[in-house]
mmCIF file of C-alpha atoms in Angstrom:
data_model
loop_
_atom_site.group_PDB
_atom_site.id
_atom_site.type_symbol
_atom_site.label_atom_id
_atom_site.label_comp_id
_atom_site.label_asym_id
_atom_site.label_seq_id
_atom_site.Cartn_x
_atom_site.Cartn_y
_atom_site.Cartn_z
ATOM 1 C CA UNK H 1 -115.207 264.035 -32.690
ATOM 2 C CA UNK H 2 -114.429 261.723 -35.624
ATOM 3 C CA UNK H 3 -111.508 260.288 -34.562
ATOM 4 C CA UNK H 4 -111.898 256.794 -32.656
ATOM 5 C CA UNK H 5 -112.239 256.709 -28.923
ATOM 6 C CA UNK H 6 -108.478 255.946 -27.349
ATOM 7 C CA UNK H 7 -108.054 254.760 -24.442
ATOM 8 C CA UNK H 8 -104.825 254.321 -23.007
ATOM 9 C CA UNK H 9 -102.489 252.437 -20.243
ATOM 10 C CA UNK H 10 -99.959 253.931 -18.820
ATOM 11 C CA UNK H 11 -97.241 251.951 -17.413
ATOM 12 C CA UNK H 12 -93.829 253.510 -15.582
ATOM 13 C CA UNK H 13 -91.176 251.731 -13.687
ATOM 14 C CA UNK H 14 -88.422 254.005 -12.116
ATOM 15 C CA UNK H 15 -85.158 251.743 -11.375
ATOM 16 C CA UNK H 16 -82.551 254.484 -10.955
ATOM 17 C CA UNK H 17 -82.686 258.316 -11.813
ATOM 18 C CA UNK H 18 -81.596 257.080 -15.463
ATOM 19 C CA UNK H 19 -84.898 255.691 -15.699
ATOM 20 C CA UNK H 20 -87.231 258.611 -14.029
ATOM 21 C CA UNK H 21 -88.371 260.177 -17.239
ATOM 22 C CA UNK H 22 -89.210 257.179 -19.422
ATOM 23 C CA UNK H 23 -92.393 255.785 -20.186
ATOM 24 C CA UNK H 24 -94.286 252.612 -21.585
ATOM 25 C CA UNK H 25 -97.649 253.382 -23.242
ATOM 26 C CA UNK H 26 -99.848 250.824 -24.616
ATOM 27 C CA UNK H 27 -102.507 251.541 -27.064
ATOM 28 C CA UNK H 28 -106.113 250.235 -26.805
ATOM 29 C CA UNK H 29 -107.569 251.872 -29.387
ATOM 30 C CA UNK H 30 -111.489 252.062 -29.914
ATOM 31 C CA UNK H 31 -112.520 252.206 -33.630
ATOM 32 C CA UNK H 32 -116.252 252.653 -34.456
ATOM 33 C CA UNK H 33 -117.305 250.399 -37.528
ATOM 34 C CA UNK H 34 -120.599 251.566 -39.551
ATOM 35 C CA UNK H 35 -123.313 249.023 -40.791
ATOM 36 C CA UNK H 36 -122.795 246.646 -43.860
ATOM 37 C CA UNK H 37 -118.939 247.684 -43.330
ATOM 38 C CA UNK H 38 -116.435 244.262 -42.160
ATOM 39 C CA UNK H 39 -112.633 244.406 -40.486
ATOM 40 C CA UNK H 40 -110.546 241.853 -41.840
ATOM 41 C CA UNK H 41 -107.217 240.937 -40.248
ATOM 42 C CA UNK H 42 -104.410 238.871 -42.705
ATOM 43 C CA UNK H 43 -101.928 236.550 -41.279
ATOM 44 C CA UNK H 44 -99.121 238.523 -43.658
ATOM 45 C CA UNK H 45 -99.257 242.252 -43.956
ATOM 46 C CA UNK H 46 -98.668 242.000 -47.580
ATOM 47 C CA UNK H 47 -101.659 240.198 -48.918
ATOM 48 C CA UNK H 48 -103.447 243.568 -46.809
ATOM 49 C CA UNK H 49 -101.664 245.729 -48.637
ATOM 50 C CA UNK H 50 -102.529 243.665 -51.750
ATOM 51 C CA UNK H 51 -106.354 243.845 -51.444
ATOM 52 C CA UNK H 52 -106.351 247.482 -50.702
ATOM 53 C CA UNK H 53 -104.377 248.473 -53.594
ATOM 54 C CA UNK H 54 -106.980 245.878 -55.737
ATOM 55 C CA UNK H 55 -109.805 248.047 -54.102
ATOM 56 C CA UNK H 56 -112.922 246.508 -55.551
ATOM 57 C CA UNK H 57 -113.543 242.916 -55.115
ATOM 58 C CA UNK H 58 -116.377 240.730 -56.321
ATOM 59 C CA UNK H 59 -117.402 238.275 -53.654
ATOM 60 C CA UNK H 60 -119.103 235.432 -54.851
ATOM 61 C CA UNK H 61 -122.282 234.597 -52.504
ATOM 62 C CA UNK H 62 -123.446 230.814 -53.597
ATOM 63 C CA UNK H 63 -121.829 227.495 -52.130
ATOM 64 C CA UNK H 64 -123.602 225.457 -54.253
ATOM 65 C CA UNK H 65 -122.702 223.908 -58.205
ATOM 66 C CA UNK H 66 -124.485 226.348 -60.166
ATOM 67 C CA UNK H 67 -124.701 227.602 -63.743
ATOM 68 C CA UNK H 68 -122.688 230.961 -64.322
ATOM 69 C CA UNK H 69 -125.979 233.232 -64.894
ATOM 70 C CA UNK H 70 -127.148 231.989 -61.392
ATOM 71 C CA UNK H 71 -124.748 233.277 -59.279
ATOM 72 C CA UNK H 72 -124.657 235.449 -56.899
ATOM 73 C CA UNK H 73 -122.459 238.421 -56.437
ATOM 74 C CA UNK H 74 -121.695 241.657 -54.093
ATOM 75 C CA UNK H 75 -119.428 244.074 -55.193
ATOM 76 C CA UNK H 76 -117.236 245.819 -52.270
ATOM 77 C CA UNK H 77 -114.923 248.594 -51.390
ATOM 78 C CA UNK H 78 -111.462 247.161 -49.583
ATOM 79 C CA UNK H 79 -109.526 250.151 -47.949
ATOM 80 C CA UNK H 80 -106.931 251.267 -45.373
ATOM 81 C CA UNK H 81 -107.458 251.235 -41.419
ATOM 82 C CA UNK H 82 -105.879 254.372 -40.227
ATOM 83 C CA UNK H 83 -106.006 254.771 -36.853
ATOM 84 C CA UNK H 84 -104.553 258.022 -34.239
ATOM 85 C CA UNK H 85 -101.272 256.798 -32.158
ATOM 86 C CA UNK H 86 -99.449 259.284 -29.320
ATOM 87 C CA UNK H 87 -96.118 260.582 -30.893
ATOM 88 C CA UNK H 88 -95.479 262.460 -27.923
ATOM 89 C CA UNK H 89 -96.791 263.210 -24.299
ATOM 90 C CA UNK H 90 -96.149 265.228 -21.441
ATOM 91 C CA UNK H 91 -97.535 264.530 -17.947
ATOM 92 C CA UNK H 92 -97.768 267.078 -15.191
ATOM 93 C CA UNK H 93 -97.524 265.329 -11.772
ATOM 94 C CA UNK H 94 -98.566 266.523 -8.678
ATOM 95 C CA UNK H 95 -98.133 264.724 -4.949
ATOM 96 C CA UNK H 96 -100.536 264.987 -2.665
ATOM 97 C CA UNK H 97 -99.890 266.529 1.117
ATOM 98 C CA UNK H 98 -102.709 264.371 2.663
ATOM 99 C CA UNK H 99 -102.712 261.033 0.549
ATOM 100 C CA UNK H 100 -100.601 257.953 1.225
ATOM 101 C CA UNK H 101 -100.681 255.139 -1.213
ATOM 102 C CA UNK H 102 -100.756 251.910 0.435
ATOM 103 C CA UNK H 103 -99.254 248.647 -1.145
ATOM 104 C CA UNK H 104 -97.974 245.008 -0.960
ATOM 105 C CA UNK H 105 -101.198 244.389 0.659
ATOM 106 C CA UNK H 106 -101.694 240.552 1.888
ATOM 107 C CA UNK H 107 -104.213 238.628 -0.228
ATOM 108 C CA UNK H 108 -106.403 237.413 2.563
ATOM 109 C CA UNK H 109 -110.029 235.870 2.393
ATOM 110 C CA UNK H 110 -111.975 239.376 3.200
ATOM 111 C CA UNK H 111 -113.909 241.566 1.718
ATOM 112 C CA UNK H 112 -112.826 244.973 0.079
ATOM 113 C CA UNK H 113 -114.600 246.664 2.710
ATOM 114 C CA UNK H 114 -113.125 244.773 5.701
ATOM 115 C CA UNK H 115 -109.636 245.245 4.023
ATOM 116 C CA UNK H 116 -110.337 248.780 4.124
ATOM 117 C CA UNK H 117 -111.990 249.374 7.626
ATOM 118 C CA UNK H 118 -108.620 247.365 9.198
ATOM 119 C CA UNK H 119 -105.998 249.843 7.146
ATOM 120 C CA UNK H 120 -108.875 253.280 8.350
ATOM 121 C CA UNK H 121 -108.715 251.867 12.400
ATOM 122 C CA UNK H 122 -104.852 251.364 11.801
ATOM 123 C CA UNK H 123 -104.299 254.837 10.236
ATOM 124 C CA UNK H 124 -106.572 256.853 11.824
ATOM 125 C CA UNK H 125 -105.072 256.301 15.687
ATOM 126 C CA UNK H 126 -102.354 258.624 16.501
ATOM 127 C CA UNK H 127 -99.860 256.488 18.058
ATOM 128 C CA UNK H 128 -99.132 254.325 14.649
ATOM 129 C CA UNK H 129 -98.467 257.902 13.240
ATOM 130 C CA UNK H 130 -101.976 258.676 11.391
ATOM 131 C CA UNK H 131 -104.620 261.080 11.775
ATOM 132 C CA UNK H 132 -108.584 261.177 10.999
ATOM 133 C CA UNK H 133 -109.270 259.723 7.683
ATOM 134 C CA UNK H 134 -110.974 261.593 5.320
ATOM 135 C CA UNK H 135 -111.368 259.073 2.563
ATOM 136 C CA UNK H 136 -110.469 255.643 1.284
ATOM 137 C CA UNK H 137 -110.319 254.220 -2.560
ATOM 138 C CA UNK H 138 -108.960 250.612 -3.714
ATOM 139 C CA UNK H 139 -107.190 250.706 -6.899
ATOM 140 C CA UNK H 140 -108.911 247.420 -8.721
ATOM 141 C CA UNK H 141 -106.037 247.220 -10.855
ATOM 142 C CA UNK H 142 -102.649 247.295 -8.730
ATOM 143 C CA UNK H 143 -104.424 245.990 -5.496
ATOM 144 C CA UNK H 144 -103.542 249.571 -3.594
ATOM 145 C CA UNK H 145 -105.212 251.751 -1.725
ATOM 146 C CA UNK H 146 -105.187 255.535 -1.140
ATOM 147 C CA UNK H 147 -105.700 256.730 2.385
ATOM 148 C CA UNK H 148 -106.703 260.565 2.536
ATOM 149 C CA UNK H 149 -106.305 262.248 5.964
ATOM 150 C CA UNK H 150 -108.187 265.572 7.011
ATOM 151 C CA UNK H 151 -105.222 267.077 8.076
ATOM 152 C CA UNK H 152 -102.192 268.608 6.558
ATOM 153 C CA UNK H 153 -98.339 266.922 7.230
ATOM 154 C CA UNK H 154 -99.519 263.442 8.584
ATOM 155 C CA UNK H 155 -98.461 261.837 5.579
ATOM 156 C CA UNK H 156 -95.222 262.813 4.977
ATOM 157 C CA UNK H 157 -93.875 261.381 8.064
ATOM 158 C CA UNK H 158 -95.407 258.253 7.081
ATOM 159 C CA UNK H 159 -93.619 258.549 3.846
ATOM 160 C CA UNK H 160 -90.614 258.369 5.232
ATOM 161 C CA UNK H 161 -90.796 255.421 7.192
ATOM 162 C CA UNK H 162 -91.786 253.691 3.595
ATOM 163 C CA UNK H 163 -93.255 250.078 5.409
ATOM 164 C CA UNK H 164 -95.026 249.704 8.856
ATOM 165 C CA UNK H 165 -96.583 246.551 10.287
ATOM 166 C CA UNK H 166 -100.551 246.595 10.306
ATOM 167 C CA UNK H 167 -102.318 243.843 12.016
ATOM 168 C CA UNK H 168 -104.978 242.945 10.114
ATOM 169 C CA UNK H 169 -107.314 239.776 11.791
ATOM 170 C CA UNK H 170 -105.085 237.519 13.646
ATOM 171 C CA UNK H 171 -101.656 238.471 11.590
ATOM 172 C CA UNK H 172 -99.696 241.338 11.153
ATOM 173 C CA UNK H 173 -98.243 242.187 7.692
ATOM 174 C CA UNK H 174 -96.050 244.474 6.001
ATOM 175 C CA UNK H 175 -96.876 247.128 3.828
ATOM 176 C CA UNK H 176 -95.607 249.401 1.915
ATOM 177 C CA UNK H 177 -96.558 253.408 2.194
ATOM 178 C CA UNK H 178 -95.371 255.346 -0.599
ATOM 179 C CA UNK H 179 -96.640 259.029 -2.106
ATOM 180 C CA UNK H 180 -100.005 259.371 -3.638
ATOM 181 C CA UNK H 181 -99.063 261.246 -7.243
ATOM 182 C CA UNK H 182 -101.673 262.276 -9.532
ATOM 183 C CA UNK H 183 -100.875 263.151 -12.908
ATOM 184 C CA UNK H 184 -102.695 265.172 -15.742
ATOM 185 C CA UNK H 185 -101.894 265.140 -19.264
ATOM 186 C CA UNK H 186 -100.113 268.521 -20.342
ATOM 187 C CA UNK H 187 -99.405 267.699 -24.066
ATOM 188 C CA UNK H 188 -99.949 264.737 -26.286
ATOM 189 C CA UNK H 189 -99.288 264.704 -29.749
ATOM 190 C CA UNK H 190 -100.480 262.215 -32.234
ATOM 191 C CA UNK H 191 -99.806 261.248 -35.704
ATOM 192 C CA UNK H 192 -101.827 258.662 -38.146
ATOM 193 C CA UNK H 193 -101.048 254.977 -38.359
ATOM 194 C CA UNK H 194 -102.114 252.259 -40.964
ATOM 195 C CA UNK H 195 -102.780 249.458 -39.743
ATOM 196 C CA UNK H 196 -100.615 246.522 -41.443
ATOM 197 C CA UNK H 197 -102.329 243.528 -41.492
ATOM 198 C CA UNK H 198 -106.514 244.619 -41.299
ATOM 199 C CA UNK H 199 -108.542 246.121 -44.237
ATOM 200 C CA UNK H 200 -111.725 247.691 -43.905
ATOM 201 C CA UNK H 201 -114.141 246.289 -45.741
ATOM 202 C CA UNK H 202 -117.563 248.782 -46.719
ATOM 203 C CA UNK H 203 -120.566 248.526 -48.989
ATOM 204 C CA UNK H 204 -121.738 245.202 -48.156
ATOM 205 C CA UNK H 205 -125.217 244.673 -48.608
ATOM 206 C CA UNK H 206 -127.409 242.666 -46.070
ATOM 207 C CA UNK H 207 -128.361 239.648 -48.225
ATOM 208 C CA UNK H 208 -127.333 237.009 -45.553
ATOM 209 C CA UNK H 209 -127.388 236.215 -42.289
ATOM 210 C CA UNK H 210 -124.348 236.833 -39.703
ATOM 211 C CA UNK H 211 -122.579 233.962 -40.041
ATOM 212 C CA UNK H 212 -123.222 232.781 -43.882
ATOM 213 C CA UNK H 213 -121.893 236.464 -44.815
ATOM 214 C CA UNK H 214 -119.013 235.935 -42.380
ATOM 215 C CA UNK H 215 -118.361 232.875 -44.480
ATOM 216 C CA UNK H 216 -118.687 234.204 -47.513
ATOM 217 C CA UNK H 217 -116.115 236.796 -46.959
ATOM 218 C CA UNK H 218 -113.085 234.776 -45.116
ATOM 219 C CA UNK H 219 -113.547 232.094 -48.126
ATOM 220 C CA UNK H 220 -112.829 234.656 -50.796
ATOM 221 C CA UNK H 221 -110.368 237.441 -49.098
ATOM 222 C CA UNK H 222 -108.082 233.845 -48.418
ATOM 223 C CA UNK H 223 -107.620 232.441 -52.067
ATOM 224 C CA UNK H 224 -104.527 233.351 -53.329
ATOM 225 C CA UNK H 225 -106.129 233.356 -56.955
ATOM 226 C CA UNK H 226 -108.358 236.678 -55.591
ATOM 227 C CA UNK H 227 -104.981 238.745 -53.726
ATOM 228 C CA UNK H 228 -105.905 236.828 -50.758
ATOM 229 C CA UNK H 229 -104.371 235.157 -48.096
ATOM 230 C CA UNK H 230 -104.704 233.057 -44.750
ATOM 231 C CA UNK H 231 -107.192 234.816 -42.436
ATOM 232 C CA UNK H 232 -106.371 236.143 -38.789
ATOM 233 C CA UNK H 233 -109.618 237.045 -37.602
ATOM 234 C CA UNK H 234 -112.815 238.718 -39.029
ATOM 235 C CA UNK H 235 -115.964 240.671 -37.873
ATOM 236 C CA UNK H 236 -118.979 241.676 -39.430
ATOM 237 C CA UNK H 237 -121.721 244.877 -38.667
ATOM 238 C CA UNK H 238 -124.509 244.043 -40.535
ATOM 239 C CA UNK H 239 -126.465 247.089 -42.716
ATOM 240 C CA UNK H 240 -128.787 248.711 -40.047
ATOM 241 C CA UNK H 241 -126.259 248.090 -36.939
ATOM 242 C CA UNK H 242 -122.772 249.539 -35.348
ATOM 243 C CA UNK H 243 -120.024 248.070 -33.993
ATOM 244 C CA UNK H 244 -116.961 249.096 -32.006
ATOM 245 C CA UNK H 245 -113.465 247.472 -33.076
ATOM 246 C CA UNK H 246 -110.563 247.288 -30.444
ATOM 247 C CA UNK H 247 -107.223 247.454 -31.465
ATOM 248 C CA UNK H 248 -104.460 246.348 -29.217
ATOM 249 C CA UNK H 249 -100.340 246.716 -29.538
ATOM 250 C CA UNK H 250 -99.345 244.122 -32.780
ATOM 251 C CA UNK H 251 -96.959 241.734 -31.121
ATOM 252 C CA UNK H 252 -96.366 238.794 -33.952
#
């Protein structure tokens, strides 16, 4: 496809039934970046929008006090970053009838594998309310875990007590046992964005090294005289390479 790679976080948090259907959805967008090409990020979204609409730009390459005729210049192309945001998304949801998701685990000095093995021996036994477990997964990023049984209407029952007390080495702890939902996306919509405050910068020939042409570029692009203004950040693909930009939620 040519659009950029998007990947994308989804975050919900369900306080009362006023709250069930709303969602918070952060971008991390991935934005390939061809050789000789440079992403430049302003401080001010204006001077951006100044240096596009300028378009061509003569960057001047030598640092040193020389005579006009001995310069050394590169012509290059400034234009918009336009990037693919969600304008609208639907998730289908679906609850599992033999998955529990386990939470408000302890943090304890074990392994992920131990952790595991203590919640399977707890589960698995009959009398706590469990059943033979089929599987086991820990979530890296909320510090849960999904139990899968073999059989049909253990979990449910477990659901409905919501915590339980699992002894896990010479404690016993409290967690949490709430539904295991999985959820596919049904719909999502997108529309184009421009980026504000970074300008795409193409045509730049490989005349010097990484960091001289890095140089170069945030020296010019920040004198006022030129449309410029004070630099955010910058990076550089050199002619021959490719890179991969990430862009991230603006928050100043």
């Amino acid at each position: 496809s040519a659009s950029p790679e998007k990947k994308m976080i989804f975050k919900g948090l369900t306080v009362n039934k006023e709250d069930m259907n709303k969602l918070m959805l952060t971008p991390l967008i991935h934005y390939p970046l061809p050789g000789g090409s440079a992403l430049i990020t302003f401080e001010e979204a204006k001077v951006a929008q100044r240096i596009i609409k300028l378009r061509e730009h003569l960057v001047e390459l030598s640092c040193g006090e020389l005579d006009e005729l001995d310069r050394c210049r590169m012509e290059v192309l400034a234009v918009p970053v336009d990037i693919l945001l969600p304008s609208a998304l639907e998730i289908r949801l679906t609850q599992s009838s033999r998955s529990i998701l386990v939470s408000d685990l302890p943090s304890l000095d074990i392994s992920k594998e131990a952790l595991l093995d203590k919640l399977e021996l707890f589960f698995s036994k009959t009398k706590n309310g469990g059943s033979e477990v089929e599987s086991r997964e820990f979530l890296e990023d909320s510090h849960q875990v999904v139990l899968t049984f073999t059989q049909d209407g253990v979990a449910e029952p477990l659901i409905e007590r919501g915590h339980i007390q699992v002894p896990i080495g010479k404690g016993k702890y409290k967690v949490r046992i709430s539904p295991c939902v999985s959820g596919d996306i049904s719909n999502l919509q997108l529309q184009p964005s421009r980026c504000p405050r970074t300008v795409l910068l193409v045509g730049i020939p490989d005349v010097l090294s990484d960091e001289s042409m890095r140089d170069a570029l945030e020296i010019h692009f920040q004198k006022s005289s030129r449309g410029g203004g004070e630099v955010d950040a910058l990076a550089y693909v050199p002619a021959g390479q490719t890179g991969v930009a990430v862009f991230v939620e603006d928050t100043g």
